[in-house]
Short mmCIF file of C-alpha atoms and ligand atoms in Angstrom, two decimals:
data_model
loop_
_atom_site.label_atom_id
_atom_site.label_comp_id
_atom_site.label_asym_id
_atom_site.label_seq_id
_atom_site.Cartn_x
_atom_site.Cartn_y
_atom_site.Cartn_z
CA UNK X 1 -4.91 -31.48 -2.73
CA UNK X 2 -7.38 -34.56 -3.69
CA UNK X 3 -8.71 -33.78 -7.20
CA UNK X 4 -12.21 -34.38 -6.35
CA UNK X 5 -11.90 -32.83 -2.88
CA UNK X 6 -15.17 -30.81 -2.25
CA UNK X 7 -15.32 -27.09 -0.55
CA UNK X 8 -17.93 -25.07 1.32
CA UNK X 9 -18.45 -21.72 -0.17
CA UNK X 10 -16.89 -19.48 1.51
CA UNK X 11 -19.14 -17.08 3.09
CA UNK X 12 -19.84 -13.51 4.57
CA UNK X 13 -17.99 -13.20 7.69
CA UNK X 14 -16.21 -16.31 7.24
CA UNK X 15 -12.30 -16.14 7.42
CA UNK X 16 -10.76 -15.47 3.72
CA UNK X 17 -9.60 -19.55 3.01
CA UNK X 18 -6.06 -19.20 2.58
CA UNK X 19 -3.51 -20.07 -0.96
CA UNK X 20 -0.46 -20.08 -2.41
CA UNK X 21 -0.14 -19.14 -6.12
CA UNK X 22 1.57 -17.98 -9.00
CA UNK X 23 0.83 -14.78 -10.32
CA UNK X 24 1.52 -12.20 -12.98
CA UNK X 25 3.42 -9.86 -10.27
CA UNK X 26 5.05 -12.89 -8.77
CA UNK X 27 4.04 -15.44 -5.87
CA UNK X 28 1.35 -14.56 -3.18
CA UNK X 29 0.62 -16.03 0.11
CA UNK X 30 -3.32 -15.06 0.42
CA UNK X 31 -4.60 -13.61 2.16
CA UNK X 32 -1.45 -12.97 4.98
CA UNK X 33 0.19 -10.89 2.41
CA UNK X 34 -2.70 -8.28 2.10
CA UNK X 35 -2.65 -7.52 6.01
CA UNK X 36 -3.70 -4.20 6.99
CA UNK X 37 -5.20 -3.37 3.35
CA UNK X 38 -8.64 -4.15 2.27
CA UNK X 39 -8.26 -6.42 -0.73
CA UNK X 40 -10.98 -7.68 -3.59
CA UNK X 41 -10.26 -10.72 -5.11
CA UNK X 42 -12.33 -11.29 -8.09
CA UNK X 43 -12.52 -14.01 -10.96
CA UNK X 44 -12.86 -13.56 -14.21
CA UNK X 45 -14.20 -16.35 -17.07
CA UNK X 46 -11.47 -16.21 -19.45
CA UNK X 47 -8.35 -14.45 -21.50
CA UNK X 48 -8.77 -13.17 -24.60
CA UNK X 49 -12.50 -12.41 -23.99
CA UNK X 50 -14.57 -9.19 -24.59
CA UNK X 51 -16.50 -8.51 -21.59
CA UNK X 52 -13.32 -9.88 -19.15
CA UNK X 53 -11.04 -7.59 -21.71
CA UNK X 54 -13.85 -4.52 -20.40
CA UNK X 55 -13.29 -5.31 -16.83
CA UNK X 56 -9.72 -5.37 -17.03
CA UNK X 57 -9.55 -2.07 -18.65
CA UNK X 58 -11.81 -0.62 -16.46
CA UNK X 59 -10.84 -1.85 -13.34
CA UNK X 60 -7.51 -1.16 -13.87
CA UNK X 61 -8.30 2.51 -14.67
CA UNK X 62 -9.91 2.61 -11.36
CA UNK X 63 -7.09 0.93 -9.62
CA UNK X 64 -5.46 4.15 -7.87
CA UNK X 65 -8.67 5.12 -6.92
CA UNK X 66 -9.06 1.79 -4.82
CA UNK X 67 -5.39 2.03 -3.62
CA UNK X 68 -6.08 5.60 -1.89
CA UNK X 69 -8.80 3.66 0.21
CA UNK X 70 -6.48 1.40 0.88
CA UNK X 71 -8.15 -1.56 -1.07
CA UNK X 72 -6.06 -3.89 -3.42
CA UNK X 73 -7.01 -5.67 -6.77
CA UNK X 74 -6.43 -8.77 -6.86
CA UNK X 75 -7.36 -11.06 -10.31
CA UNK X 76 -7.65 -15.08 -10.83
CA UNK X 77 -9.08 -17.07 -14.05
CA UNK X 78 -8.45 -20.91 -14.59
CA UNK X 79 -6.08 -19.99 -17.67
CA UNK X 80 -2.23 -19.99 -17.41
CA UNK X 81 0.24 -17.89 -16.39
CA UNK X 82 1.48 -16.88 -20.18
CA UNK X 83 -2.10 -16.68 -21.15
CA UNK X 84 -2.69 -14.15 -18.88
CA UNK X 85 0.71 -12.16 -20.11
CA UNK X 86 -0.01 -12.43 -23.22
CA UNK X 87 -3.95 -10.91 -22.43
CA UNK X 88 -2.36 -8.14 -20.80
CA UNK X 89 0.37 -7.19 -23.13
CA UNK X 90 -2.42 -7.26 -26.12
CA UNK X 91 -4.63 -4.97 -23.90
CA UNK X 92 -1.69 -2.42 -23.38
CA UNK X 93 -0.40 -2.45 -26.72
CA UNK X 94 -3.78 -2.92 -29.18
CA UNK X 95 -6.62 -2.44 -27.51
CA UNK X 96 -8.72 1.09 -27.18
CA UNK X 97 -12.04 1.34 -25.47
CA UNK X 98 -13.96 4.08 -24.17
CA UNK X 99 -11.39 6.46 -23.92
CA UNK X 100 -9.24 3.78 -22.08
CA UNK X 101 -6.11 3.09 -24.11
CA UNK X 102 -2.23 2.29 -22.85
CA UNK X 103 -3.36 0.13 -19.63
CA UNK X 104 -1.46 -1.43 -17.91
CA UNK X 105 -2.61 -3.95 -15.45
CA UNK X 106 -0.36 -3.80 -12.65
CA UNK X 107 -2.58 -5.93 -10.04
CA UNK X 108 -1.55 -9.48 -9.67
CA UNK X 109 -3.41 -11.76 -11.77
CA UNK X 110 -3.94 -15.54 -10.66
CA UNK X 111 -2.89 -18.52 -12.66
CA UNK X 112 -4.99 -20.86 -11.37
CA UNK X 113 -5.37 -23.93 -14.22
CA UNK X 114 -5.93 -26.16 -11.15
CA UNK X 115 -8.72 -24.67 -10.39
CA UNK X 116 -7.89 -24.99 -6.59
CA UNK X 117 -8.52 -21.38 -5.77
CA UNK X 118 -11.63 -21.31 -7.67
CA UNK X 119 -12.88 -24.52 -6.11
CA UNK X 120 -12.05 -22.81 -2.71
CA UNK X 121 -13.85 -19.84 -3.34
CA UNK X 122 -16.70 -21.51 -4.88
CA UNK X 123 -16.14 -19.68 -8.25
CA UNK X 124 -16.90 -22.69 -10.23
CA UNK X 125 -20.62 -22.97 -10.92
CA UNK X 126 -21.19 -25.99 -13.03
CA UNK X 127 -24.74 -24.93 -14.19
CA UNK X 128 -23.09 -21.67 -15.57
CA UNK X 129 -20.12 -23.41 -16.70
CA UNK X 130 -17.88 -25.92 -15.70
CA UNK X 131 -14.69 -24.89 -17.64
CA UNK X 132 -14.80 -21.49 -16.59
CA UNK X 133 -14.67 -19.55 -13.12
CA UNK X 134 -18.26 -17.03 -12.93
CA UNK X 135 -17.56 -13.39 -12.15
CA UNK X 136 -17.18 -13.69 -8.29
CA UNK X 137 -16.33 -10.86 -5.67
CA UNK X 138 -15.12 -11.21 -2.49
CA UNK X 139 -14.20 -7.94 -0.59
CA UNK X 140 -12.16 -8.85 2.48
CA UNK X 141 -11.02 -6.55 4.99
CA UNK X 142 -7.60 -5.47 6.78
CA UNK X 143 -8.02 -8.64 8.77
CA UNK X 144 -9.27 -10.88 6.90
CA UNK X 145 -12.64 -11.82 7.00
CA UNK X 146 -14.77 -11.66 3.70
CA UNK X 147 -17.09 -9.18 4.00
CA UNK X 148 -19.08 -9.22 0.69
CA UNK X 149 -19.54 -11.57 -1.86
CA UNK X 150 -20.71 -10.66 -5.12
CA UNK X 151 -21.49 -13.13 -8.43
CA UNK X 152 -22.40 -11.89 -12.42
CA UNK X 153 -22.89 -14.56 -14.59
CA UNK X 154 -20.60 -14.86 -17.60
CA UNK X 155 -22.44 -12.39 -19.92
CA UNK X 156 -22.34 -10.13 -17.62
CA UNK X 157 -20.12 -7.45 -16.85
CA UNK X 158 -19.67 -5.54 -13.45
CA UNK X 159 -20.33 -2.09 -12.66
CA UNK X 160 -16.86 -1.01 -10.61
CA UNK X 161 -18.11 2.04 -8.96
CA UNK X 162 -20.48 -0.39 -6.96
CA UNK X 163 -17.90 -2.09 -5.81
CA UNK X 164 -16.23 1.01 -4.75
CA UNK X 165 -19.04 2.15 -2.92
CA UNK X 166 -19.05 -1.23 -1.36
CA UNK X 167 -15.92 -0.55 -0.02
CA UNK X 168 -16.52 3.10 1.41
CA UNK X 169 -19.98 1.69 2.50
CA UNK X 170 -18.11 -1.31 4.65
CA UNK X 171 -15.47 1.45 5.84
CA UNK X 172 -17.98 3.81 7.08
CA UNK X 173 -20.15 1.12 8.98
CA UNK X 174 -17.01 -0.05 10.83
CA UNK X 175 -15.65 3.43 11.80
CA UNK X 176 -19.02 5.30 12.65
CA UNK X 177 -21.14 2.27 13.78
CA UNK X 178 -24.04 3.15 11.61
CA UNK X 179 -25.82 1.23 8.64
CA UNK X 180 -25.67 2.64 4.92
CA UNK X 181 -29.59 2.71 3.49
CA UNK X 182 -30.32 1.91 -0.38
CA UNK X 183 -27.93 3.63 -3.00
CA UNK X 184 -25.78 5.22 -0.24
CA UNK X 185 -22.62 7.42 -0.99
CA UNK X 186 -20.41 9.45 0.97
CA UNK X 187 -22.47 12.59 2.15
CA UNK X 188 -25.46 11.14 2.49
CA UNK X 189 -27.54 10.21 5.51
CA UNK X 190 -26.68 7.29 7.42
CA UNK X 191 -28.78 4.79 9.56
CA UNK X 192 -28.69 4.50 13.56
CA UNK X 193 -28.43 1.43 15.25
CA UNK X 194 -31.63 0.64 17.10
CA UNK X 195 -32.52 2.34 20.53
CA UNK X 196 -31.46 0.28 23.46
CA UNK X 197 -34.33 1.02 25.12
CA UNK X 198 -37.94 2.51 25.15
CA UNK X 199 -36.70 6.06 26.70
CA UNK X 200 -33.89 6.02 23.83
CA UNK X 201 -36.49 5.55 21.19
CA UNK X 202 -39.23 7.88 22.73
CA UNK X 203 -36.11 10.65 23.28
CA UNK X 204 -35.52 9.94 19.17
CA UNK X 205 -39.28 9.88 18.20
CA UNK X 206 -39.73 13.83 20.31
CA UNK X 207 -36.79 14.92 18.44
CA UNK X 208 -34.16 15.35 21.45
CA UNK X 209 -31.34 14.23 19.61
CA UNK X 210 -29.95 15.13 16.21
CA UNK X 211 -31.42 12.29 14.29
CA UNK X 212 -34.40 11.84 11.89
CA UNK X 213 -36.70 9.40 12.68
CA UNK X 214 -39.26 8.08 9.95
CA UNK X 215 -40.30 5.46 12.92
CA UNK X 216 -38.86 4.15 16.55
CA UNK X 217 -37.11 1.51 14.35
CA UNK X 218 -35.64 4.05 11.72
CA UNK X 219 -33.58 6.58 12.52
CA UNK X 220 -30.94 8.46 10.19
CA UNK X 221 -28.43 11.02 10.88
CA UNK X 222 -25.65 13.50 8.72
CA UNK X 223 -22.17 13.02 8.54
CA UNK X 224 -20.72 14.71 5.58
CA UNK X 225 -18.93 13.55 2.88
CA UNK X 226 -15.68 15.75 4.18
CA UNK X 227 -16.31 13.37 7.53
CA UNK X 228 -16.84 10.34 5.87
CA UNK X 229 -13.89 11.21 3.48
CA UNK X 230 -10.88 11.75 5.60
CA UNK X 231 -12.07 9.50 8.39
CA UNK X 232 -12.17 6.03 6.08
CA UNK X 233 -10.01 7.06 3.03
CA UNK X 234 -6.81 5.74 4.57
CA UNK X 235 -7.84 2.97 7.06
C1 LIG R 1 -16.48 -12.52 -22.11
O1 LIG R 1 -15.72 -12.08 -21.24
O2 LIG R 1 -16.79 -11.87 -23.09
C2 LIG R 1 -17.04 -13.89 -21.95
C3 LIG R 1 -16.32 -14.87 -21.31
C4 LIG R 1 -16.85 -16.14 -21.20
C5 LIG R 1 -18.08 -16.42 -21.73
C6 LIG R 1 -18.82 -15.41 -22.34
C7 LIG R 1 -18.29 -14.13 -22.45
#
């Protein structure tokens, strides 16, 4: 790759751009090797740092949570490969927070001191800094396509139950073909497409089908969160 070569972000609905690197559980092929599994790949600023040293814990507390949905973790910062180990043993061994102690991070972890992943995923924001990679998200799905992209600045550390709300939220759209309104989870009501016609919306407006409508152009309906569950959980 040319040093100074210069990348589009990546974005929503785009195809994940594709890598080779070195990680802490070995070599991956992105995003071919995650076929068939949704997958977040997420950058963190630095090693050694608090509010990274947080999200590790945390996320990797969560991490059999994301597996049973069938979504993988999947780390990158610009520092080294023996950086990272060295990050991770310290976090297993010394480090207790919140309850969390004796974590093991056991999701790959990019070395990526070229910064050509980063660069490729637009993860390097100059204006923020330009030695370290912001706190990007990029959900991508069984085929994939990214399908959200989320950025925190450096001081800022990320709230992990959105993101796995994001993922039962992007699950539930695909296999119901509905929308997900503000602050959706599981359980609660979701959102219609639009009428295809005047008679459709006039049959929704009078009640005739098992909807709520707040207008023609907003409609809701149930599915529980037993529905929504054991339809997405797996998929
Ligand atoms: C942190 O994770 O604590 C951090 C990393 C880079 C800059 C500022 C904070």
């Amino acid at each position: 790759m040319e040093e100074n070569q210069v990348f589009a972000m990546p974005r929503i609905g785009d195809k994940a751009p594709e890598f080779k690197a070195v990680t802490t559980q070995g070599d991956i092929n992105f995003p071919a090797d995650y076929s068939g599994s949704w997958v977040i790949l997420f950058s963190h600023p630095a090693d050694f740092t608090p509010v990274c040293t947080s999200e590790f814990m945390t996320f990797a507390s969560l991490e059999e949570k994301f597996n049973e949905a069938n979504c993988k973790l999947v780390g990158l910062s610009v520092d080294g490969l023996y950086s990272h180990i060295a990050w991770l043993r310290t976090i297993k061994e010394k480090i207790e927070y919140k309850g969390m102690k004796d974590v093991e991070v056991t999701f790959p972890l990019i070395e990526d001191i070229t910064m050509n992943v980063a660069k490729k995923y637009g993860m390097m924001m100059p204006g923020e800094s330009s030695t370290k990679a912001v706190r990007a998200v990029f959900v991508i799905d069984p085929v994939g396509v990214i399908r959200t992209i989320i950025y925190y600045p450096l001081s800022l550390g990320r709230n992990f139950d959105e993101l796995y709300r994001v993922v039962l939220a992007l699950k539930t759209a695909d296999e119901f073909k509905i929308a997900t309104p503000a602050d959706w989870r599981p359980g609660d009501d979701v959102i219609v497409p639009p009428a295809g016609s005047c008679g459709v919306a006039k049959d929704r407006m009078e009640g005739k089908e098992e909807m709520k409508c707040y207008d023609w152009f907003f409609c809701t309906k149930k599915i529980s969160e037993e529905t929504v569950l054991s339809t997405i959980l797996k998929k």
